[in-house]
mmCIF file of C-alpha atoms in Angstrom:
data_model
loop_
_atom_site.group_PDB
_atom_site.id
_atom_site.type_symbol
_atom_site.label_atom_id
_atom_site.label_comp_id
_atom_site.label_asym_id
_atom_site.label_seq_id
_atom_site.Cartn_x
_atom_site.Cartn_y
_atom_site.Cartn_z
ATOM 1 C CA MET A 1 -22.161 68.653 24.781
ATOM 2 C CA SER A 2 -18.877 68.896 22.881
ATOM 3 C CA ALA A 3 -18.880 68.060 19.195
ATOM 4 C CA PRO A 4 -16.948 64.738 19.305
ATOM 5 C CA PHE A 5 -19.158 63.250 22.001
ATOM 6 C CA ALA A 6 -22.259 64.546 20.245
ATOM 7 C CA ILE A 7 -21.211 62.652 17.129
ATOM 8 C CA VAL A 8 -20.624 59.437 19.050
ATOM 9 C CA SER A 9 -23.973 59.770 20.773
ATOM 10 C CA LEU A 10 -25.656 60.428 17.462
ATOM 11 C CA LEU A 11 -24.048 57.444 15.740
ATOM 12 C CA LYS A 12 -25.077 55.097 18.532
ATOM 13 C CA ARG A 13 -28.731 56.065 18.019
ATOM 14 C CA VAL A 14 -28.776 55.986 14.233
ATOM 15 C CA PRO A 15 -28.659 52.790 12.149
ATOM 16 C CA CYS A 16 -25.940 53.043 9.569
ATOM 17 C CA ARG A 17 -24.030 51.015 7.029
ATOM 18 C CA ILE A 18 -20.485 51.336 5.752
ATOM 19 C CA ASN A 19 -19.365 50.225 2.329
ATOM 20 C CA PHE A 20 -15.621 50.051 1.813
ATOM 21 C CA SER A 21 -14.562 50.459 -1.760
ATOM 22 C CA PRO A 22 -11.022 49.627 -2.871
ATOM 23 C CA VAL A 23 -8.638 52.410 -1.979
ATOM 24 C CA PRO A 24 -5.466 52.809 -4.059
ATOM 25 C CA HIS A 25 -3.396 53.996 -1.134
ATOM 26 C CA ALA A 26 -3.363 52.930 2.511
ATOM 27 C CA ARG A 27 -5.091 55.605 4.555
ATOM 28 C CA SER A 28 -6.094 55.870 8.171
ATOM 29 C CA PHE A 29 -9.387 54.352 9.184
ATOM 30 C CA GLN A 30 -10.598 57.763 10.304
ATOM 31 C CA SER A 31 -10.152 59.284 6.854
ATOM 32 C CA LEU A 32 -11.452 56.201 5.064
ATOM 33 C CA ALA A 33 -14.563 55.977 7.192
ATOM 34 C CA PHE A 34 -15.688 59.536 6.668
ATOM 35 C CA THR A 35 -14.940 59.336 2.964
ATOM 36 C CA HIS A 36 -17.087 56.249 2.354
ATOM 37 C CA VAL A 37 -19.787 56.333 5.039
ATOM 38 C CA LYS A 38 -23.364 56.308 3.830
ATOM 39 C CA LEU A 39 -25.669 57.339 6.612
ATOM 40 C CA HIS A 40 -29.359 56.610 6.494
ATOM 41 C CA HIS A 41 -32.023 58.452 8.488
ATOM 42 C CA VAL A 42 -29.538 60.842 10.054
ATOM 43 C CA ALA A 43 -31.432 63.460 12.006
ATOM 44 C CA ARG A 44 -28.613 66.023 12.096
ATOM 45 C CA PRO A 45 -26.365 65.502 9.048
ATOM 46 C CA GLN A 46 -24.939 69.009 9.368
ATOM 47 C CA LEU A 47 -23.239 68.031 12.642
ATOM 48 C CA LEU A 48 -21.431 65.118 11.033
ATOM 49 C CA LYS A 49 -20.550 67.191 8.003
ATOM 50 C CA SER A 50 -19.127 70.046 9.983
ATOM 51 C CA THR A 51 -16.898 68.069 12.335
ATOM 52 C CA PRO A 52 -15.659 64.884 10.610
ATOM 53 C CA ARG A 53 -12.078 65.262 11.790
ATOM 54 C CA LEU A 54 -12.943 65.616 15.453
ATOM 55 C CA LEU A 55 -13.805 61.965 15.911
ATOM 56 C CA SER A 56 -10.681 60.239 17.189
ATOM 57 C CA ALA A 57 -9.331 57.194 15.387
ATOM 58 C CA SER A 58 -9.612 55.080 18.523
ATOM 59 C CA LEU A 59 -13.301 55.958 19.068
ATOM 60 C CA CYS A 60 -14.041 55.393 15.414
ATOM 61 C CA HIS A 61 -12.318 52.008 15.480
ATOM 62 C CA LYS A 62 -14.161 51.014 18.647
ATOM 63 C CA TYR A 63 -17.509 51.975 17.163
ATOM 64 C CA GLN A 64 -16.740 50.203 13.905
ATOM 65 C CA GLN A 65 -15.995 46.962 15.752
ATOM 66 C CA LYS A 66 -19.252 47.139 17.672
ATOM 67 C CA HIS A 67 -21.811 48.490 15.181
ATOM 68 C CA TRP A 68 -20.629 48.611 11.574
ATOM 69 C CA THR A 69 -20.603 45.855 8.993
ATOM 70 C CA SER A 70 -17.828 45.962 6.423
ATOM 71 C CA THR A 71 -18.167 44.308 3.064
ATOM 72 C CA ALA A 72 -14.369 44.079 2.995
ATOM 73 C CA SER A 73 -14.373 41.681 5.951
ATOM 74 C CA ASN A 74 -16.148 39.135 3.799
ATOM 75 C CA THR A 75 -13.334 39.097 1.247
ATOM 76 C CA THR A 76 -10.292 38.959 3.547
ATOM 77 C CA THR A 77 -8.374 35.666 3.281
ATOM 78 C CA VAL A 78 -6.617 34.495 6.432
ATOM 79 C CA PRO A 79 -4.108 31.675 5.884
ATOM 80 C CA THR A 80 -5.091 28.602 7.850
ATOM 81 C CA GLU A 81 -1.698 26.901 7.520
ATOM 82 C CA LYS A 82 1.791 28.301 7.648
ATOM 83 C CA ASN A 83 3.486 28.296 4.287
ATOM 84 C CA LYS A 84 6.324 25.805 4.524
ATOM 85 C CA GLN A 85 9.495 26.251 2.546
ATOM 86 C CA PRO A 86 11.527 23.130 1.718
ATOM 87 C CA LEU A 87 14.581 22.747 3.903
ATOM 88 C CA VAL A 88 17.947 23.446 2.326
ATOM 89 C CA TYR A 89 20.715 21.342 3.870
ATOM 90 C CA ASN A 90 23.702 22.607 1.874
ATOM 91 C CA ASN A 91 25.140 19.102 1.614
ATOM 92 C CA TRP A 92 24.416 15.772 -0.048
ATOM 93 C CA LEU A 93 20.996 15.569 1.624
ATOM 94 C CA ASP A 94 19.761 18.108 -0.938
ATOM 95 C CA HIS A 95 20.067 15.390 -3.601
ATOM 96 C CA LEU A 96 17.773 12.954 -1.796
ATOM 97 C CA PRO A 97 14.039 12.718 -2.612
ATOM 98 C CA LYS A 98 12.128 15.486 -0.848
ATOM 99 C CA LYS A 99 10.120 13.019 1.231
ATOM 100 C CA VAL A 100 13.230 11.135 2.331
ATOM 101 C CA ALA A 101 15.604 14.007 3.094
ATOM 102 C CA PRO A 102 13.867 15.231 6.299
ATOM 103 C CA TYR A 103 14.092 11.753 7.829
ATOM 104 C CA ALA A 104 17.770 11.477 6.942
ATOM 105 C CA PHE A 105 18.282 14.922 8.455
ATOM 106 C CA LEU A 106 16.435 13.819 11.586
ATOM 107 C CA THR A 107 18.970 11.012 12.115
ATOM 108 C CA ARG A 108 21.897 13.470 11.683
ATOM 109 C CA ILE A 109 23.381 11.047 9.177
ATOM 110 C CA ASP A 110 25.066 14.007 7.518
ATOM 111 C CA LYS A 111 26.963 14.607 10.787
ATOM 112 C CA PRO A 112 28.557 11.223 11.557
ATOM 113 C CA ILE A 113 30.465 12.454 14.611
ATOM 114 C CA GLY A 114 27.680 11.214 16.896
ATOM 115 C CA THR A 115 27.831 7.736 15.398
ATOM 116 C CA TRP A 116 31.601 7.626 15.851
ATOM 117 C CA LEU A 117 31.349 8.697 19.490
ATOM 118 C CA LEU A 118 28.811 5.940 20.122
ATOM 119 C CA PHE A 119 30.878 3.388 18.207
ATOM 120 C CA TRP A 120 34.348 3.855 19.701
ATOM 121 C CA PRO A 121 33.643 2.476 23.205
ATOM 122 C CA CYS A 122 32.197 -0.623 21.506
ATOM 123 C CA ALA A 123 35.328 -1.037 19.392
ATOM 124 C CA TRP A 124 37.617 -0.576 22.406
ATOM 125 C CA SER A 125 35.787 -3.200 24.418
ATOM 126 C CA ILE A 126 35.505 -5.739 21.598
ATOM 127 C CA SER A 127 39.193 -5.390 20.763
ATOM 128 C CA MET A 128 40.306 -5.662 24.385
ATOM 129 C CA ALA A 129 38.095 -8.730 24.872
ATOM 130 C CA ALA A 130 39.570 -10.288 21.740
ATOM 131 C CA TYR A 131 43.065 -9.522 23.067
ATOM 132 C CA SER A 132 42.202 -11.155 26.378
ATOM 133 C CA THR A 133 40.546 -14.285 24.963
ATOM 134 C CA GLY A 134 42.722 -14.759 21.895
ATOM 135 C CA ALA A 135 39.751 -14.489 19.524
ATOM 136 C CA SER A 136 40.511 -14.444 15.805
ATOM 137 C CA VAL A 137 40.820 -11.248 13.830
ATOM 138 C CA MET A 138 37.784 -12.242 11.748
ATOM 139 C CA ASP A 139 35.630 -12.779 14.832
ATOM 140 C CA ALA A 140 36.611 -9.398 16.227
ATOM 141 C CA ALA A 141 36.196 -7.658 12.860
ATOM 142 C CA SER A 142 32.722 -9.117 12.246
ATOM 143 C CA MET A 143 31.614 -8.082 15.734
ATOM 144 C CA ILE A 144 32.983 -4.575 15.226
ATOM 145 C CA ALA A 145 31.081 -4.341 11.921
ATOM 146 C CA LEU A 146 27.871 -5.464 13.625
ATOM 147 C CA PHE A 147 28.299 -2.901 16.394
ATOM 148 C CA GLY A 148 29.085 -0.229 13.811
ATOM 149 C CA THR A 149 25.740 -0.911 12.162
ATOM 150 C CA GLY A 150 24.027 -0.796 15.532
ATOM 151 C CA ALA A 151 25.738 2.483 16.404
ATOM 152 C CA LEU A 152 24.504 4.071 13.180
ATOM 153 C CA ILE A 153 20.927 2.920 13.793
ATOM 154 C CA MET A 154 20.730 3.710 17.495
ATOM 155 C CA ARG A 155 22.397 7.088 17.177
ATOM 156 C CA GLY A 156 19.660 7.987 14.691
ATOM 157 C CA ALA A 157 16.994 6.664 17.058
ATOM 158 C CA GLY A 158 18.476 8.713 19.877
ATOM 159 C CA CYS A 159 18.270 11.840 17.722
ATOM 160 C CA THR A 160 14.606 11.157 16.975
ATOM 161 C CA ILE A 161 13.836 10.701 20.675
ATOM 162 C CA ASN A 162 15.786 13.843 21.522
ATOM 163 C CA ASP A 163 13.973 15.948 18.930
ATOM 164 C CA LEU A 164 10.560 14.689 20.030
ATOM 165 C CA TRP A 165 11.262 15.696 23.629
ATOM 166 C CA ASP A 166 12.904 18.994 22.675
ATOM 167 C CA ARG A 167 10.544 20.268 19.988
ATOM 168 C CA ASP A 168 9.277 22.968 22.379
ATOM 169 C CA ILE A 169 12.860 24.098 23.018
ATOM 170 C CA ASP A 170 14.529 23.709 19.634
ATOM 171 C CA ASP A 171 12.544 26.528 18.019
ATOM 172 C CA LYS A 172 14.002 28.937 20.587
ATOM 173 C CA VAL A 173 17.634 27.971 19.927
ATOM 174 C CA GLU A 174 19.262 29.390 16.816
ATOM 175 C CA ARG A 175 21.270 26.257 16.011
ATOM 176 C CA THR A 176 18.345 23.829 16.348
ATOM 177 C CA LYS A 177 15.318 25.699 14.997
ATOM 178 C CA ILE A 178 15.725 24.079 11.556
ATOM 179 C CA ARG A 179 15.437 20.524 12.889
ATOM 180 C CA PRO A 180 12.723 18.598 11.017
ATOM 181 C CA ILE A 181 10.147 18.243 13.799
ATOM 182 C CA THR A 182 10.526 21.826 14.991
ATOM 183 C CA SER A 183 10.406 23.249 11.468
ATOM 184 C CA GLY A 184 7.327 21.181 10.604
ATOM 185 C CA ALA A 185 9.006 19.091 7.905
ATOM 186 C CA ILE A 186 8.080 15.996 9.948
ATOM 187 C CA SER A 187 5.085 15.822 12.274
ATOM 188 C CA PRO A 188 5.416 14.285 15.758
ATOM 189 C CA LYS A 189 3.228 11.352 14.676
ATOM 190 C CA GLN A 190 5.435 10.711 11.673
ATOM 191 C CA ALA A 191 8.523 10.908 13.881
ATOM 192 C CA ILE A 192 7.083 8.373 16.326
ATOM 193 C CA ALA A 193 6.297 5.990 13.468
ATOM 194 C CA PHE A 194 9.822 6.437 12.132
ATOM 195 C CA LEU A 195 11.216 5.806 15.610
ATOM 196 C CA GLY A 196 9.377 2.490 15.632
ATOM 197 C CA VAL A 197 11.183 1.520 12.435
ATOM 198 C CA GLN A 198 14.537 2.573 13.892
ATOM 199 C CA LEU A 199 14.057 0.631 17.125
ATOM 200 C CA THR A 200 12.950 -2.438 15.186
ATOM 201 C CA ALA A 201 16.132 -2.257 13.122
ATOM 202 C CA GLY A 202 18.181 -1.824 16.297
ATOM 203 C CA LEU A 203 16.496 -4.854 17.833
ATOM 204 C CA ALA A 204 17.347 -6.879 14.737
ATOM 205 C CA VAL A 205 21.026 -6.082 15.312
ATOM 206 C CA LEU A 206 20.826 -6.772 19.044
ATOM 207 C CA THR A 207 19.296 -10.211 18.539
ATOM 208 C CA GLN A 208 22.448 -11.301 16.706
ATOM 209 C CA LEU A 209 24.215 -11.355 20.084
ATOM 210 C CA ASN A 210 24.097 -13.866 22.922
ATOM 211 C CA MET A 211 21.199 -13.738 25.383
ATOM 212 C CA TYR A 212 23.264 -12.106 28.125
ATOM 213 C CA SER A 213 24.144 -9.285 25.744
ATOM 214 C CA ILE A 214 20.575 -8.943 24.475
ATOM 215 C CA LEU A 215 19.343 -8.312 28.015
ATOM 216 C CA LEU A 216 22.268 -6.022 28.782
ATOM 217 C CA GLY A 217 21.712 -4.024 25.608
ATOM 218 C CA ALA A 218 17.968 -3.688 26.158
ATOM 219 C CA SER A 219 18.567 -2.331 29.658
ATOM 220 C CA SER A 220 20.273 0.760 28.221
ATOM 221 C CA LEU A 221 17.106 1.962 26.488
ATOM 222 C CA SER A 222 15.882 3.740 29.621
ATOM 223 C CA LEU A 223 18.989 5.947 29.531
ATOM 224 C CA VAL A 224 18.444 6.723 25.856
ATOM 225 C CA VAL A 225 14.828 7.752 26.459
ATOM 226 C CA THR A 226 15.373 9.823 29.604
ATOM 227 C CA TYR A 227 18.562 11.656 28.642
ATOM 228 C CA PRO A 228 16.815 14.520 26.771
ATOM 229 C CA LEU A 229 14.751 15.288 29.881
ATOM 230 C CA MET A 230 17.777 15.701 32.131
ATOM 231 C CA LYS A 231 18.640 19.170 30.849
ATOM 232 C CA ARG A 232 15.365 20.349 32.375
ATOM 233 C CA VAL A 233 16.153 19.126 35.888
ATOM 234 C CA THR A 234 19.931 19.032 36.373
ATOM 235 C CA TYR A 235 23.100 20.823 35.352
ATOM 236 C CA TRP A 236 24.659 17.397 34.712
ATOM 237 C CA PRO A 237 22.768 15.994 31.695
ATOM 238 C CA GLN A 238 26.123 15.176 30.093
ATOM 239 C CA THR A 239 26.629 12.532 32.781
ATOM 240 C CA VAL A 240 23.470 10.717 31.704
ATOM 241 C CA LEU A 241 24.554 11.035 28.086
ATOM 242 C CA GLY A 242 27.886 9.478 29.043
ATOM 243 C CA LEU A 243 26.168 6.563 30.763
ATOM 244 C CA ALA A 244 24.140 5.928 27.596
ATOM 245 C CA PHE A 245 26.802 6.595 24.970
ATOM 246 C CA ASN A 246 29.440 4.386 26.581
ATOM 247 C CA TRP A 247 27.194 1.391 27.215
ATOM 248 C CA GLY A 248 29.017 -0.282 24.356
ATOM 249 C CA ALA A 249 32.088 -0.596 26.590
ATOM 250 C CA LEU A 250 30.071 -3.109 28.615
ATOM 251 C CA LEU A 251 28.113 -4.609 25.745
ATOM 252 C CA GLY A 252 31.116 -5.186 23.495
ATOM 253 C CA TRP A 253 32.863 -7.239 26.153
ATOM 254 C CA SER A 254 29.813 -9.386 26.867
ATOM 255 C CA ALA A 255 29.200 -9.903 23.147
ATOM 256 C CA MET A 256 32.670 -11.396 22.786
ATOM 257 C CA THR A 257 32.803 -13.412 26.014
ATOM 258 C CA GLY A 258 29.189 -14.098 27.024
ATOM 259 C CA SER A 259 29.774 -12.473 30.419
ATOM 260 C CA LEU A 260 31.009 -9.225 31.919
ATOM 261 C CA ASP A 261 34.431 -8.757 33.498
ATOM 262 C CA LEU A 262 33.964 -5.535 35.434
ATOM 263 C CA SER A 263 37.648 -5.389 36.370
ATOM 264 C CA VAL A 264 38.326 -4.410 32.739
ATOM 265 C CA ALA A 265 35.007 -3.259 31.293
ATOM 266 C CA GLY A 266 34.137 -1.262 34.428
ATOM 267 C CA PRO A 267 37.084 1.185 34.300
ATOM 268 C CA LEU A 268 36.760 1.375 30.518
ATOM 269 C CA TYR A 269 33.090 2.332 30.870
ATOM 270 C CA LEU A 270 33.635 4.912 33.608
ATOM 271 C CA GLY A 271 36.546 6.380 31.678
ATOM 272 C CA GLY A 272 34.278 6.735 28.664
ATOM 273 C CA VAL A 273 31.726 8.603 30.791
ATOM 274 C CA CYS A 274 34.457 11.072 31.779
ATOM 275 C CA TRP A 275 35.401 11.427 28.111
ATOM 276 C CA THR A 276 31.785 12.254 27.245
ATOM 277 C CA LEU A 277 31.753 14.930 29.934
ATOM 278 C CA VAL A 278 34.739 16.499 28.194
ATOM 279 C CA TYR A 279 33.502 16.526 24.611
ATOM 280 C CA ASP A 280 29.847 17.238 25.335
ATOM 281 C CA THR A 281 30.666 20.126 27.654
ATOM 282 C CA ILE A 282 32.666 21.639 24.799
ATOM 283 C CA TYR A 283 29.658 21.002 22.561
ATOM 284 C CA ALA A 284 27.272 22.599 25.080
ATOM 285 C CA HIS A 285 29.275 25.823 25.096
ATOM 286 C CA GLN A 286 27.891 26.466 21.602
ATOM 287 C CA ASP A 287 24.391 26.960 23.003
ATOM 288 C CA LYS A 288 25.031 28.463 26.429
ATOM 289 C CA LYS A 289 23.453 31.841 25.621
ATOM 290 C CA ASP A 290 20.318 30.238 24.198
ATOM 291 C CA ASP A 291 20.217 27.723 27.059
ATOM 292 C CA ILE A 292 20.109 30.550 29.584
ATOM 293 C CA LYS A 293 17.327 32.242 27.640
ATOM 294 C CA VAL A 294 15.281 29.056 27.287
ATOM 295 C CA GLY A 295 15.959 27.857 30.827
ATOM 296 C CA VAL A 296 17.697 24.523 30.195
ATOM 297 C CA LYS A 297 20.797 23.337 32.032
ATOM 298 C CA SER A 298 24.186 21.925 31.071
ATOM 299 C CA THR A 299 27.659 21.356 32.441
ATOM 300 C CA ALA A 300 28.788 24.298 30.312
ATOM 301 C CA LEU A 301 26.620 26.557 32.475
ATOM 302 C CA ARG A 302 27.522 24.689 35.657
ATOM 303 C CA PHE A 303 31.276 24.992 35.101
ATOM 304 C CA GLY A 304 31.216 28.492 33.615
ATOM 305 C CA GLU A 305 34.608 30.187 33.728
ATOM 306 C CA LYS A 306 36.097 27.148 35.467
ATOM 307 C CA THR A 307 35.404 24.872 32.498
ATOM 308 C CA PRO A 308 39.135 24.430 31.660
ATOM 309 C CA GLN A 309 39.872 23.123 35.153
ATOM 310 C CA TRP A 310 36.872 20.805 35.203
ATOM 311 C CA LEU A 311 37.648 19.350 31.788
ATOM 312 C CA ALA A 312 41.305 18.885 32.671
ATOM 313 C CA GLY A 313 40.148 16.836 35.650
ATOM 314 C CA PHE A 314 37.752 14.698 33.614
ATOM 315 C CA SER A 315 40.388 14.194 30.914
ATOM 316 C CA SER A 316 42.860 12.989 33.528
ATOM 317 C CA ALA A 317 40.246 10.616 34.940
ATOM 318 C CA PHE A 318 39.537 9.267 31.452
ATOM 319 C CA ILE A 319 43.201 8.582 30.776
ATOM 320 C CA GLY A 320 43.782 7.118 34.237
ATOM 321 C CA LEU A 321 40.798 4.760 34.034
ATOM 322 C CA THR A 322 41.836 3.679 30.537
ATOM 323 C CA ALA A 323 45.274 2.807 31.891
ATOM 324 C CA VAL A 324 43.668 0.807 34.718
ATOM 325 C CA ALA A 325 41.529 -1.123 32.218
ATOM 326 C CA GLY A 326 44.634 -1.869 30.169
ATOM 327 C CA TYR A 327 46.559 -3.021 33.213
ATOM 328 C CA MET A 328 43.729 -5.327 34.321
ATOM 329 C CA ASN A 329 43.586 -6.757 30.794
ATOM 330 C CA GLY A 330 47.324 -7.390 30.600
ATOM 331 C CA GLN A 331 47.923 -4.923 27.762
ATOM 332 C CA GLY A 332 51.488 -4.310 26.590
ATOM 333 C CA LEU A 333 53.724 -1.359 25.785
ATOM 334 C CA PRO A 334 52.017 -0.272 22.513
ATOM 335 C CA PHE A 335 48.773 0.197 24.426
ATOM 336 C CA TYR A 336 50.340 2.591 26.919
ATOM 337 C CA ALA A 337 52.367 4.421 24.283
ATOM 338 C CA ILE A 338 49.464 4.985 21.887
ATOM 339 C CA SER A 339 46.160 4.447 23.703
ATOM 340 C CA VAL A 340 47.214 6.195 26.902
ATOM 341 C CA LEU A 341 49.887 8.750 26.000
ATOM 342 C CA GLY A 342 48.613 9.381 22.476
ATOM 343 C CA THR A 343 45.039 10.000 23.604
ATOM 344 C CA ALA A 344 46.261 12.156 26.486
ATOM 345 C CA SER A 345 48.248 14.304 24.061
ATOM 346 C CA HIS A 346 45.236 14.774 21.826
ATOM 347 C CA LEU A 347 43.011 15.816 24.730
ATOM 348 C CA ALA A 348 45.683 18.230 25.967
ATOM 349 C CA TRP A 349 45.738 19.821 22.509
ATOM 350 C CA GLN A 350 41.939 20.141 22.537
ATOM 351 C CA LEU A 351 41.807 21.856 25.905
ATOM 352 C CA LYS A 352 44.708 24.166 25.101
ATOM 353 C CA THR A 353 43.325 25.403 21.784
ATOM 354 C CA VAL A 354 39.544 25.475 22.264
ATOM 355 C CA ASP A 355 37.842 28.854 22.611
ATOM 356 C CA TYR A 356 34.730 28.298 24.717
ATOM 357 C CA ASN A 357 33.206 31.563 23.520
ATOM 358 C CA ASN A 358 33.604 30.741 19.836
ATOM 359 C CA THR A 359 30.999 28.438 18.302
ATOM 360 C CA ALA A 360 33.205 27.349 15.404
ATOM 361 C CA SER A 361 36.062 26.488 17.755
ATOM 362 C CA CYS A 362 33.791 24.441 20.028
ATOM 363 C CA TRP A 363 32.325 22.536 17.089
ATOM 364 C CA SER A 364 35.766 21.844 15.626
ATOM 365 C CA LYS A 365 37.190 20.508 18.896
ATOM 366 C CA PHE A 366 34.060 18.491 19.568
ATOM 367 C CA LYS A 367 34.378 16.785 16.168
ATOM 368 C CA SER A 368 38.068 16.088 16.755
ATOM 369 C CA ASN A 369 37.077 13.554 19.401
ATOM 370 C CA THR A 370 36.564 11.121 16.548
ATOM 371 C CA TRP A 371 40.356 11.050 16.413
ATOM 372 C CA ALA A 372 40.678 10.682 20.175
ATOM 373 C CA GLY A 373 38.589 7.513 19.999
ATOM 374 C CA ALA A 374 40.521 6.273 16.976
ATOM 375 C CA ILE A 375 43.885 6.826 18.671
ATOM 376 C CA LEU A 376 42.813 4.815 21.698
ATOM 377 C CA TRP A 377 41.534 1.963 19.522
ATOM 378 C CA SER A 378 44.643 1.952 17.325
ATOM 379 C CA GLY A 379 46.776 1.386 20.424
ATOM 380 C CA ILE A 380 44.756 -1.732 21.295
ATOM 381 C CA VAL A 381 45.100 -3.029 17.734
ATOM 382 C CA ALA A 382 48.829 -2.247 17.657
ATOM 383 C CA ASP A 383 49.281 -4.076 20.938
ATOM 384 C CA ALA A 384 47.494 -7.143 19.566
ATOM 385 C CA ALA A 385 49.675 -7.066 16.446
ATOM 386 C CA TRP A 386 52.818 -6.643 18.547
ATOM 387 C CA SER A 387 51.848 -9.569 20.755
ATOM 388 C CA SER A 388 51.218 -11.840 17.778
ATOM 389 C CA ILE A 389 54.632 -10.989 16.312
ATOM 390 C CA ALA A 390 56.396 -11.475 19.643
ATOM 391 C CA VAL A 391 54.880 -14.918 20.015
#
């Protein structure tokens, strides 16, 4: 029998004990074992003494796992919980109390672009309804303020819902791995409790409207809840986002009139959906590499190299449907000059200058849609002012 196998056979028959003493330098287990082994009742100690280096490290490790007891194993401390470092936001959220900041971060309140994109269709619809019905400036302004509050609350609620659904995906995407639920700053149970508070606040705003609008507003919640799931099943999740984010184009009209005139609100709503497809496809191009790796879908991946052509088409549809809504509402020249041509010019600038392979460029152009919404609204306001002067 060769020496290594003789040693293994011998060790299996002989009871032994190993005591590991602290070693100042990391050494291989093979060297450490034969330096500190104390054998008892060894029948042939000369064999072990003469061939200590012949026992392979793998055999020694295997035998140690099966037969030896190490005193060191009783002193090893294994962390039971991941050490959590406080999040650093690099903005005004860092000045909030540590227990409050993660919840504020969860609502994306430090990135108001989402609130603006949710708010603008509401403002368009309210202002066009006021133009149509001759409502006072104060009535329109108070309704716009109420919808602005609702947009802030419900955008935050939408972010909470999104992050709850996507917590298994966000940790695999570079841009989203620091989100509070994914990073562990907020537990899923805490997020659900916080969502309850957000939805209660949103309901408080909704109940300030007429009953028709309360029912209409409540019916949009299914879109808000299901949108985050769409990226798992279709390359068109941005369409569902558009249906949810532009619901205010319907709700704003009904809040002002108590009913829904689809000849005006319908084109305005569908145009807003096309607008969302433009800006959120630009947004999705930021994550396209991670999306492919994770296995989620988006219009950015669906359109690929043909994104410029697709977005030009959706931009044209947005402008065309806005013009139809204005025509059906009897809007005047300022509306077409500012809301239609002005918004079209801004979108043309976006599509001409955006670099779909540059994250900073995509983020910048995405954020600029705040101004697209503002331009469209300013045309409605200018038209109302022009009409009042002309009269």
